[in-house]
Structure formats: C-alpha cells, structure tokens
mmCIF file of C-alpha atoms and ligand atoms in Angstrom:
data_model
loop_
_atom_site.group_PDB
_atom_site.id
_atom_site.type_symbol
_atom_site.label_atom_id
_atom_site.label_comp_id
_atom_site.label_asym_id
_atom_site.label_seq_id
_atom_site.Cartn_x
_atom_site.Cartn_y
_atom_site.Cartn_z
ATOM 1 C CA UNK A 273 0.000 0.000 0.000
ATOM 2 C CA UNK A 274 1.235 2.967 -0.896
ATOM 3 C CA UNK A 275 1.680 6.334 1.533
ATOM 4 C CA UNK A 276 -0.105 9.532 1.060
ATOM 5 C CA UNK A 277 1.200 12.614 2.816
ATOM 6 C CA UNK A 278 -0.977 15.690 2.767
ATOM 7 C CA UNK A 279 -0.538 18.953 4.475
ATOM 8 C CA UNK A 280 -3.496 21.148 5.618
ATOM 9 C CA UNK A 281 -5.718 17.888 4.990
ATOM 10 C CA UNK A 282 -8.339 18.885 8.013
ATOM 11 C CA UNK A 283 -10.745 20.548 5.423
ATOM 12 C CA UNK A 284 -11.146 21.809 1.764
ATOM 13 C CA UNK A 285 -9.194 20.669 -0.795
ATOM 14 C CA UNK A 286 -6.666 18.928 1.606
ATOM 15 C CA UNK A 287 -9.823 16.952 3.149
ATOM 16 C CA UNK A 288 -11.011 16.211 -0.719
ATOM 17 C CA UNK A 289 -7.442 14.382 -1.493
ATOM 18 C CA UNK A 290 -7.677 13.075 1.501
ATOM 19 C CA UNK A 291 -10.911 10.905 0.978
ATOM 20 C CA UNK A 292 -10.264 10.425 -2.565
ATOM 21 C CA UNK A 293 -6.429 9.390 -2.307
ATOM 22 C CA UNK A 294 -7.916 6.739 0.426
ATOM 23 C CA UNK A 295 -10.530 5.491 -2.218
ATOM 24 C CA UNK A 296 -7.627 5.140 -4.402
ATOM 25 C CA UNK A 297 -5.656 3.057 -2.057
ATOM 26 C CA UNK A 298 -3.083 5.170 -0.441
ATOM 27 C CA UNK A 299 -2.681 4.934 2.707
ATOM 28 C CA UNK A 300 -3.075 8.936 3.691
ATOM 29 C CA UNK A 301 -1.744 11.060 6.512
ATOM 30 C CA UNK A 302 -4.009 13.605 7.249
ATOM 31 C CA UNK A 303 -1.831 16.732 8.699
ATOM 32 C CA UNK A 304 -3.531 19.385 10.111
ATOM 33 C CA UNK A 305 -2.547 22.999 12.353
ATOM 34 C CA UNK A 306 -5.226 23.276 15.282
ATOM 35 C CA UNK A 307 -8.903 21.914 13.554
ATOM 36 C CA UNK A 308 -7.752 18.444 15.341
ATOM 37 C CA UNK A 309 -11.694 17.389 15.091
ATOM 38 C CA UNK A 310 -11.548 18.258 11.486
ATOM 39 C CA UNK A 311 -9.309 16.224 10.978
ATOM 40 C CA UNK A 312 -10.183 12.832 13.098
ATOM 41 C CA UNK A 313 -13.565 13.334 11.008
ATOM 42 C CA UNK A 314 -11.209 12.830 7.610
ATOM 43 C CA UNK A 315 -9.862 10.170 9.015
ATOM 44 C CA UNK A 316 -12.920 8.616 10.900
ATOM 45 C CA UNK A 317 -14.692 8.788 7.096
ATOM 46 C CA UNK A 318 -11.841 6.594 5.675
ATOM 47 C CA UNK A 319 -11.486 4.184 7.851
ATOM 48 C CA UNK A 320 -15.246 3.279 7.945
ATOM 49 C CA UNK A 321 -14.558 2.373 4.243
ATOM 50 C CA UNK A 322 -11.652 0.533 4.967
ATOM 51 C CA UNK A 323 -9.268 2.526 4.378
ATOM 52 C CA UNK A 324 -6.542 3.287 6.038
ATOM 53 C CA UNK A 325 -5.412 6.924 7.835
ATOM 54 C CA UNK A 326 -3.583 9.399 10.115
ATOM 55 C CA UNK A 327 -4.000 12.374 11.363
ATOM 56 C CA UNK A 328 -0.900 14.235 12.761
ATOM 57 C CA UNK A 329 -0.682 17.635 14.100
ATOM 58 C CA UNK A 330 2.254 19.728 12.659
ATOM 59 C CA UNK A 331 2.625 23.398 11.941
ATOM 60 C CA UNK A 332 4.805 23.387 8.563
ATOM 61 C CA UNK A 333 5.734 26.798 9.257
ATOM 62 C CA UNK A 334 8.010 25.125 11.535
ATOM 63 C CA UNK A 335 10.986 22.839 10.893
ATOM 64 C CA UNK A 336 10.778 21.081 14.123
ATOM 65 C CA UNK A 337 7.454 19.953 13.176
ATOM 66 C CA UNK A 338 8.383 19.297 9.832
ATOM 67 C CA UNK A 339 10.614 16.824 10.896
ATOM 68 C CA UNK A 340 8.400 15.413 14.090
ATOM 69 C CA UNK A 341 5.778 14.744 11.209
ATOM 70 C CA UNK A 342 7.903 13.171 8.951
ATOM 71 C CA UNK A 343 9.523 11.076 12.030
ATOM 72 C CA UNK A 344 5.873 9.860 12.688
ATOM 73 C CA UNK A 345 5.236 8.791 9.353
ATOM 74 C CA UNK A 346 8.466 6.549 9.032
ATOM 75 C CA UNK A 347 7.539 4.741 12.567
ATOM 76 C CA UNK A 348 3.702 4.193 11.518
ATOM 77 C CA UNK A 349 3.966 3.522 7.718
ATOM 78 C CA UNK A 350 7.985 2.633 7.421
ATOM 79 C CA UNK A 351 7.881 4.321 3.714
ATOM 80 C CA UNK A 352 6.576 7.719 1.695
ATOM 81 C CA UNK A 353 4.983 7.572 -1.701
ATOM 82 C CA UNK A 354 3.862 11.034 -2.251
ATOM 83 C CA UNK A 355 3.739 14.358 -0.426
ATOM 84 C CA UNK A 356 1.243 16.542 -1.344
ATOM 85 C CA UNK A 357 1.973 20.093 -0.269
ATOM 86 C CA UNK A 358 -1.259 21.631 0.174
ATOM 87 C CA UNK A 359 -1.064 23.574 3.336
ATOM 88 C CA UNK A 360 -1.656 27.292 2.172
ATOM 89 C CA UNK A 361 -2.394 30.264 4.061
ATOM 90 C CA UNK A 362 -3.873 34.249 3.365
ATOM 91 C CA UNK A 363 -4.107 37.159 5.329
ATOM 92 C CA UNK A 364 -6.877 39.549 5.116
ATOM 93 C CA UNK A 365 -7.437 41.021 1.467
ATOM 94 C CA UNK A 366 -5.363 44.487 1.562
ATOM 95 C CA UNK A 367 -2.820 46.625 -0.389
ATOM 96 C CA UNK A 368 0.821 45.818 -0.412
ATOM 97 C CA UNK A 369 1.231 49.305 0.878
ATOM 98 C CA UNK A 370 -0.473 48.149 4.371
ATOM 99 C CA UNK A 371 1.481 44.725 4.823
ATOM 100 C CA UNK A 372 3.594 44.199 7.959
ATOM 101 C CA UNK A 373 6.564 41.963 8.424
ATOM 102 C CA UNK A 374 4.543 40.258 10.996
ATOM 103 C CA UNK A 375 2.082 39.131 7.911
ATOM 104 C CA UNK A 376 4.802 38.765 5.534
ATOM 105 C CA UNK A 377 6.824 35.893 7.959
ATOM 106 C CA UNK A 378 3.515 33.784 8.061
ATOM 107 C CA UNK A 379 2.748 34.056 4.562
ATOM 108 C CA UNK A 380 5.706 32.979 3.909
ATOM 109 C CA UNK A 381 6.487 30.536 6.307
ATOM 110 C CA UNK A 382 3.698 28.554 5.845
ATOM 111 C CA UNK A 383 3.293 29.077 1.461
ATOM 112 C CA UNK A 384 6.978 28.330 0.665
ATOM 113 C CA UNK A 385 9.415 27.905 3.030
ATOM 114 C CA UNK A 386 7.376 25.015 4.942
ATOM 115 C CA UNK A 387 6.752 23.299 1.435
ATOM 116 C CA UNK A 388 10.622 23.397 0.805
ATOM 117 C CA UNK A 389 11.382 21.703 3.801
ATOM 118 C CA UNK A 390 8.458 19.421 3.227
ATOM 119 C CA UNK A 391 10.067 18.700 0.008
ATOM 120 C CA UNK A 392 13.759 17.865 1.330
ATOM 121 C CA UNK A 393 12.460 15.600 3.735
ATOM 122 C CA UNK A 394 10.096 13.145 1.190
ATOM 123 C CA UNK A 395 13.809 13.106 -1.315
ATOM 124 C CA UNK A 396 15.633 12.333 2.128
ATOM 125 C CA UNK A 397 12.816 9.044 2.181
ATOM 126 C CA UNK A 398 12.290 8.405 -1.477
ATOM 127 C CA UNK A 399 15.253 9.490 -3.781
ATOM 128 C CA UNK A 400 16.966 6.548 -4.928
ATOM 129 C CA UNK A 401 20.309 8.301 -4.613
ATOM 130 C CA UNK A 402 19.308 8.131 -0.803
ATOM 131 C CA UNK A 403 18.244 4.451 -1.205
ATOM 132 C CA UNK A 404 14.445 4.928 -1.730
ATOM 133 C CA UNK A 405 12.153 3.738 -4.206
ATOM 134 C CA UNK A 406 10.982 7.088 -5.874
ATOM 135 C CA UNK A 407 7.648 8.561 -5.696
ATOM 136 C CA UNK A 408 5.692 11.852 -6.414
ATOM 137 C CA UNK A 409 5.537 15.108 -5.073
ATOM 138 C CA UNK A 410 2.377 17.783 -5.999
ATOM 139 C CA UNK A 411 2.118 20.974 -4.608
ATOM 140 C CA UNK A 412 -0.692 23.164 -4.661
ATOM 141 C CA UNK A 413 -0.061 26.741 -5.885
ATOM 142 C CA UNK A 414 -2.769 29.190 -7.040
ATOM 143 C CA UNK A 415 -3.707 30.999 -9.958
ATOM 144 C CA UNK A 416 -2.840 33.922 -7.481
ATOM 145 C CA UNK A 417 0.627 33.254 -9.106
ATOM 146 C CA UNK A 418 -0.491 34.272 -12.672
ATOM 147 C CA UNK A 419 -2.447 37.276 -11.749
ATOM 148 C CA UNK A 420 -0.629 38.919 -8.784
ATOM 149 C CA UNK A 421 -3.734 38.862 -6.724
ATOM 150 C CA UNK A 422 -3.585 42.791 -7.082
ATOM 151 C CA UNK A 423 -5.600 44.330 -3.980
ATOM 152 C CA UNK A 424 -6.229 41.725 -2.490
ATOM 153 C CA UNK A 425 -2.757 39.458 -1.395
ATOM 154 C CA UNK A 426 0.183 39.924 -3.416
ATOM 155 C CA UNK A 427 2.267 38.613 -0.738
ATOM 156 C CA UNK A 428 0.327 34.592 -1.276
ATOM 157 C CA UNK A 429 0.779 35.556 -4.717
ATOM 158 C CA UNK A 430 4.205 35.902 -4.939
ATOM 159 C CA UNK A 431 4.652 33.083 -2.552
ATOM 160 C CA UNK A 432 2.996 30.846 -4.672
ATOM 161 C CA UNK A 433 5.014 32.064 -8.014
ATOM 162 C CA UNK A 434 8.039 30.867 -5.754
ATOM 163 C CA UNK A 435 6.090 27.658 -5.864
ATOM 164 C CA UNK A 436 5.988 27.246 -9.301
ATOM 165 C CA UNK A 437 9.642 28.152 -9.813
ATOM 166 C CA UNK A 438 10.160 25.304 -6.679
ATOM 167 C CA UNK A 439 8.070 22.920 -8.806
ATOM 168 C CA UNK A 440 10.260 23.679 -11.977
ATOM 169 C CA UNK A 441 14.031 23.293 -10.577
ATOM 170 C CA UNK A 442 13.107 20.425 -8.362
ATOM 171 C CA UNK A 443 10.959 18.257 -10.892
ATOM 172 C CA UNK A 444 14.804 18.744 -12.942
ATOM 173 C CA UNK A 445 17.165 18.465 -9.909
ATOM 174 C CA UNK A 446 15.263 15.031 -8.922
ATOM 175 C CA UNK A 447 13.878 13.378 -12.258
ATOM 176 C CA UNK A 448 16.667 10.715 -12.563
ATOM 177 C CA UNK A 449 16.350 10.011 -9.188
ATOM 178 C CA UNK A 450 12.608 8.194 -9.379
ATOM 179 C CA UNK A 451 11.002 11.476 -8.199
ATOM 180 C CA UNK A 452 8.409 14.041 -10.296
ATOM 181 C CA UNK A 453 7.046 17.024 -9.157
ATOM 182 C CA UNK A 454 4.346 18.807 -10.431
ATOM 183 C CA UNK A 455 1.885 21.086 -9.403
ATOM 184 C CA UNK A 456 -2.354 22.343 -9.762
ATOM 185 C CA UNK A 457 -2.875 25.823 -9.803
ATOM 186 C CA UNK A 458 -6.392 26.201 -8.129
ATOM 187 C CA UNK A 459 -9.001 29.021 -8.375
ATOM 188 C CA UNK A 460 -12.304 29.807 -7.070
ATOM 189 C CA UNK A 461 -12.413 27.186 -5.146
ATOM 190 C CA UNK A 462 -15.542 27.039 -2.323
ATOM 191 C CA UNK A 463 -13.286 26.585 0.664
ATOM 192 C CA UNK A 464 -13.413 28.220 4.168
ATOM 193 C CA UNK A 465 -9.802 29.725 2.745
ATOM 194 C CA UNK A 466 -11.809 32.704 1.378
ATOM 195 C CA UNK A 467 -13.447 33.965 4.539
ATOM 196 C CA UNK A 468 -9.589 34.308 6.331
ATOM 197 C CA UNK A 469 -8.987 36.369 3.535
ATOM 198 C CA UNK A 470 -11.881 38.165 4.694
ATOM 199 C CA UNK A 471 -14.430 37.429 2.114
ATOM 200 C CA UNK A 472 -16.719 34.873 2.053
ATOM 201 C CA UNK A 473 -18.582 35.958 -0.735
ATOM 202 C CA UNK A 474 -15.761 35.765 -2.782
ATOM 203 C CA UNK A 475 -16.736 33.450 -5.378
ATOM 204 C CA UNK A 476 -20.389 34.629 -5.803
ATOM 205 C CA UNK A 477 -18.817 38.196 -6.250
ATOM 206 C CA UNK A 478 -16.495 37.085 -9.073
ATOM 207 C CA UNK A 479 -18.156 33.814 -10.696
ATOM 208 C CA UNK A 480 -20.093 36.201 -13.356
ATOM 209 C CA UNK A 481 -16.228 36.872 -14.499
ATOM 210 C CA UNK A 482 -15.137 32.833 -14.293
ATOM 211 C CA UNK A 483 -15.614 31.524 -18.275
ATOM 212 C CA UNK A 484 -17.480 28.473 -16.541
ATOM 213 C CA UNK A 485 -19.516 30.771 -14.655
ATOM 214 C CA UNK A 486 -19.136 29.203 -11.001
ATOM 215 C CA UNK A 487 -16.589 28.193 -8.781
ATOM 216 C CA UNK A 488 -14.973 24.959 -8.557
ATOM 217 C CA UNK A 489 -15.313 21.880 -5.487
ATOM 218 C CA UNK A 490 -12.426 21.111 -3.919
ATOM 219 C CA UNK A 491 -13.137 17.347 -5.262
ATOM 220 C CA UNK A 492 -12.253 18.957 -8.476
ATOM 221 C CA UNK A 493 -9.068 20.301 -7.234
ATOM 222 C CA UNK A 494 -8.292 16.456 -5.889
ATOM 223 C CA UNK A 495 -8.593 15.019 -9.042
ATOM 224 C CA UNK A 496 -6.169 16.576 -10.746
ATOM 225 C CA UNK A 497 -3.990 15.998 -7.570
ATOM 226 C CA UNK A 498 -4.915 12.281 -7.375
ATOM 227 C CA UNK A 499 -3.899 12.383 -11.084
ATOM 228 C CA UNK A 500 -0.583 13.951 -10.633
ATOM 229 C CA UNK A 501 0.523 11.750 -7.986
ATOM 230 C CA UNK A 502 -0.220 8.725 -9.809
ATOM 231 C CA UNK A 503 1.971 6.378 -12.352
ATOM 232 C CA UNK A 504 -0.842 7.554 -14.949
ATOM 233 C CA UNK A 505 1.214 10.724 -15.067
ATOM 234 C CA UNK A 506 4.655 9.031 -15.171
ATOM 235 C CA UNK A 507 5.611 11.161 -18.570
ATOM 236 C CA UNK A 508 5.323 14.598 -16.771
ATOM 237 C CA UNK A 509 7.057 16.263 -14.339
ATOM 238 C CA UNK A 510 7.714 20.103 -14.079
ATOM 239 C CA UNK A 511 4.014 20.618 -15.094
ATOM 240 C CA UNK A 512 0.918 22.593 -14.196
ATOM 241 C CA UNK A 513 -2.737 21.276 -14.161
ATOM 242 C CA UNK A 514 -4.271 24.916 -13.705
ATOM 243 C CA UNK A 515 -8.099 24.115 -12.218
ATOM 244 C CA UNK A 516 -9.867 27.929 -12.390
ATOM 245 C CA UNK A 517 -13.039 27.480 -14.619
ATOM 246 C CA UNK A 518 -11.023 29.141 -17.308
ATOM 247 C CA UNK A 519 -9.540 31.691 -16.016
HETATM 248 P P1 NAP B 610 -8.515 25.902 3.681
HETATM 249 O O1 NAP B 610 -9.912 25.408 3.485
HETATM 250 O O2 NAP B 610 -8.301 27.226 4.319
HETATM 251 O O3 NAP B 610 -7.706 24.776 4.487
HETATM 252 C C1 NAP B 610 -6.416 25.022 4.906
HETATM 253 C C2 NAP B 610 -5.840 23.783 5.538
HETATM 254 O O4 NAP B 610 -4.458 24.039 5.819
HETATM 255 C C3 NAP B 610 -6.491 23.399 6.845
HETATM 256 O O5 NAP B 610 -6.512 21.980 6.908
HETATM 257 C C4 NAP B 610 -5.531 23.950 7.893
HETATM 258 O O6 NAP B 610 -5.513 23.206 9.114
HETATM 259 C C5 NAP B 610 -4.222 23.765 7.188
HETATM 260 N N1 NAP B 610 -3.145 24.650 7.638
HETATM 261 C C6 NAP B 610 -3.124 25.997 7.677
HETATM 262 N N2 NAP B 610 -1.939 26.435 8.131
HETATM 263 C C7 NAP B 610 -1.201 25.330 8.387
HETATM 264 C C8 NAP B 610 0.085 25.106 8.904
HETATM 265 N N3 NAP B 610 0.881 26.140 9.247
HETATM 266 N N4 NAP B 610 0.516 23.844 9.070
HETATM 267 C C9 NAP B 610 -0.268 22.796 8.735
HETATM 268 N N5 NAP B 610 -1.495 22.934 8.234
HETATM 269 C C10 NAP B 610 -1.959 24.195 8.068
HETATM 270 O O7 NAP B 610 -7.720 25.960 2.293
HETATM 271 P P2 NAP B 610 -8.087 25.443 0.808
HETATM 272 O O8 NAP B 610 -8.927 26.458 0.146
HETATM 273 O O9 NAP B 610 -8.503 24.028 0.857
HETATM 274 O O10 NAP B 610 -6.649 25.583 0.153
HETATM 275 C C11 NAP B 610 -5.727 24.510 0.087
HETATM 276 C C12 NAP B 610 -4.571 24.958 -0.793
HETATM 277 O O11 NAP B 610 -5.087 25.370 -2.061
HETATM 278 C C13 NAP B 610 -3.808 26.161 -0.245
HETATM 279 O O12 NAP B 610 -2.425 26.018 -0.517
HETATM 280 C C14 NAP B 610 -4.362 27.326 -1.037
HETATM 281 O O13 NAP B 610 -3.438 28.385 -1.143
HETATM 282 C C15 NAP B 610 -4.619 26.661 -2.374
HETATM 283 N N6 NAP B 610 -5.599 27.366 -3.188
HETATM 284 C C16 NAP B 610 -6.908 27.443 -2.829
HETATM 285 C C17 NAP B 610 -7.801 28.115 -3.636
HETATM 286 C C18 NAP B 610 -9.263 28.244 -3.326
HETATM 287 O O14 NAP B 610 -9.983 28.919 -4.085
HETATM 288 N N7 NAP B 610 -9.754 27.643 -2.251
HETATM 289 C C19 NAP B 610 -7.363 28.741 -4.818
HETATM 290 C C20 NAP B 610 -6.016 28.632 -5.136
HETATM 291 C C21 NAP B 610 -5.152 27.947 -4.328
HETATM 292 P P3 NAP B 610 -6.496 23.554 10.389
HETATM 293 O O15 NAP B 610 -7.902 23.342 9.876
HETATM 294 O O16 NAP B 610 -6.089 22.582 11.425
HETATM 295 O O17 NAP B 610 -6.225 24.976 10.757
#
C-alpha cells in the first residue's frame, strides 16, 4: 500500500485528497494545524470504508514539526509515496502598501518555506540516490501566481510564483532520481480559505467573471492531484494542471 502525505488535509481541498487518495488506495496522513476534530472526522470517514489513515498535528511553518511529522510517518507507515503540499495560508485582502513583516513571515512561512522543507524531507525518504524507491511530489499553488492577486494578497501571490519556480528546478534536480514534481494551480475554489482572507462571498462576487460561470469543489481540485501523484502521469514532471473554470 502505498503512503499519502498531505498537508493542511483537516478541510477543503486537503480533506477532498484526503478521501479520494484513500478510495484510491493510499494509505493517507491527514496533517492538520489546530482543527484536530476536522481532521479525526477525515480520518474517521476513511477508515469506515476501509481505508486506512492518520492524522498528525504539525505546523509546517516550523521545521521542528516538519521533521516530528515526517519522524511519525516513518515509525507508523515505514515508507513515503507522495507528499502533497497543500497547506496554504492568506491574510486579510489588503494593499501591499499596508502589509507588515509580521504578515509577511507567516505568509511565507507557511506558502513556501514550509513546502521546501516538506520537500527535502520526502527526497531524504524516497530518492533513490538516498536508497528509496521514488515517488511523487504535488504541490498546490494558485492561480494567485499568474495574476498577482492585485488588492487583495500579493504577498500569497508571490509566494505561490516561488512555488511554481520550486516545482520547476526540483521536478529537474530530482527526475533521474525516481522522483516528479508537479503542481495544480487552483481558483475559485468554495473553501473556508476565502473567509480568512476576509471574504466569504468571494466566489459569488467574481463567478459572473469565471468563463465556466461558477466556482470549482475542492473534489475537483483532488482530481487533478490524485492524477498527478499517480503512475498515470509518469511522462510529466515540471508541469501545471491549472483548475480555475477558465480563467
Ligand atoms: P482551507 O480550506 O483554508 O484549508 C487550509 C488547511 O491548511 C487546513 O486543513 C488547515 O488546518 C491547514 N493549515 C493551515 N496552516 C497550516 C500550517 N501552518 N501547518 C499545517 N497545516 C496548516 O484551504 P483550501 O482552500 O482548501 O486551500 C488549500 C490549498 O489550495 C492552499 O495552498 C491554497 O493556497 C490553495 N488554493 C486554494 C484556492 C481556493 O480557491 N480555495 C485557490 C487557489 C489555491 P487547520 O484546519 O487545522 O487549521
């Protein structure tokens, strides 16, 4: 059985790759910051299908948790498959002009420097050049890193582009060594994500200017993930599944 691991997996689009990684057979770890409820429900959902899951509690805007988590996941499941880095963060919608370092360190804590540490621990596990047995790596970036996200975050936004730049010079550092990395580039999507950026009503407000003309489920967001992370992608790596209704 392979092993799943998924950052931010208590709810939205984490929670969707979460139940439909598990229905694909993974074995999934289900990390989560404080929604420790959330998350047991993620879990509690797979295993009454027989699946099997984990939830472990780990702030990737910390090393030492980084590495606690990934310590966990060696003792329960021995070996890592696929690390999905979906953990993802906003503040509230502003102007660059009004952002604080204070805002700045979490943003970027949590968007981009977590996922890079994230990322050096799974090649630590499954590189072959470290003796592993290769494996997948997606992480979830934004659309936000096409448009800027003028007025509203352009500090996620640039964290994300730093993503997609991650997901580019990895996927070529780490291709002969059994690894891809790719990456979906969300939008719209009806999560709780929107009202910490201060707007619930979000999506309703922009869906008239969305080609598809409504916002996406976070089960649509998984797809591509599960997709990514599978052996039916094993010709791409450095690539970007964008999921924004059009846009
Ligand atoms: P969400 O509903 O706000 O869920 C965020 C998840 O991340 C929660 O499980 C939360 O855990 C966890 N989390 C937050 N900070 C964390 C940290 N420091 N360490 C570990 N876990 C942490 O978000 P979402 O909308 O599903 O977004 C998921 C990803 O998609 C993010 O990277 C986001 O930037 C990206 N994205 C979303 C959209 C969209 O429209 N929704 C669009 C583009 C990109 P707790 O519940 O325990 O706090």
């Amino acid at each position: 059985m392979k092993t799943m691991l998924i950052t931010g997996a208590s709810r939205g689009i984490g929670a969707a790759t979460a139940l439909l990684g598990a229905e694909q057979g993974y074995a999934v770890v289900v990390n989560y910051l404080k929604n420790a409820e959330a998350a047991g429900q993620v879990v509690d959902r797979i295993v009454s299908k027989g699946g099997k899951a984990v939830a472990i509690q780990a702030d990737v805007s910390k090393e030492k948790d980084i590495l606690r988590m990934f310590n966990e996941v060696d003792r329960i499941f021995g070996s890592l498959h696929c690390l999905v880095n979906n953990a993802g963060v906003l503040g509230r919608q502003t102007r660059l002009v009004d952002m604080d370092g204070q805002r700045l360190e979490r943003i970027f804590s949590t968007n981009i420097v977590g996922p890079i540490l994230c990322c050096r621990e799974a090649i630590r596990r499954m590189s072959t050049r470290h003796g592993g047995q290769g494996g997948t790596i997606v992480n979830v970036s934004s659309i936000a890193a096409r448009s800027g996200a003028p007025f509203e975050y352009i500090d996620y936004a640039a964290a994300k582009g730093a993503l997609d730049s991650l997901t580019i010079g990895l996927a070529r550092e780490v291709a002969d060594e059994g690894i891809r990395v790719n990456a979906v580039r969300p939008a719209f999507i009806d999560t709780d994500i929107h009202a910490d950026g201060g707007e619930p009503g979000r999506i309703d407000r922009l869906k008239g200017t969305i080609p598809l003309k409504r916002g996406g489920r976070a089960e649509e967001v998984a797809e591509a993930i599960l997709w990514l992370a599978s052996d039916k992608s094993s010709y791409s790596t450095g690539i970007f599944i964008d999921v924004t209704g059009g846009r």
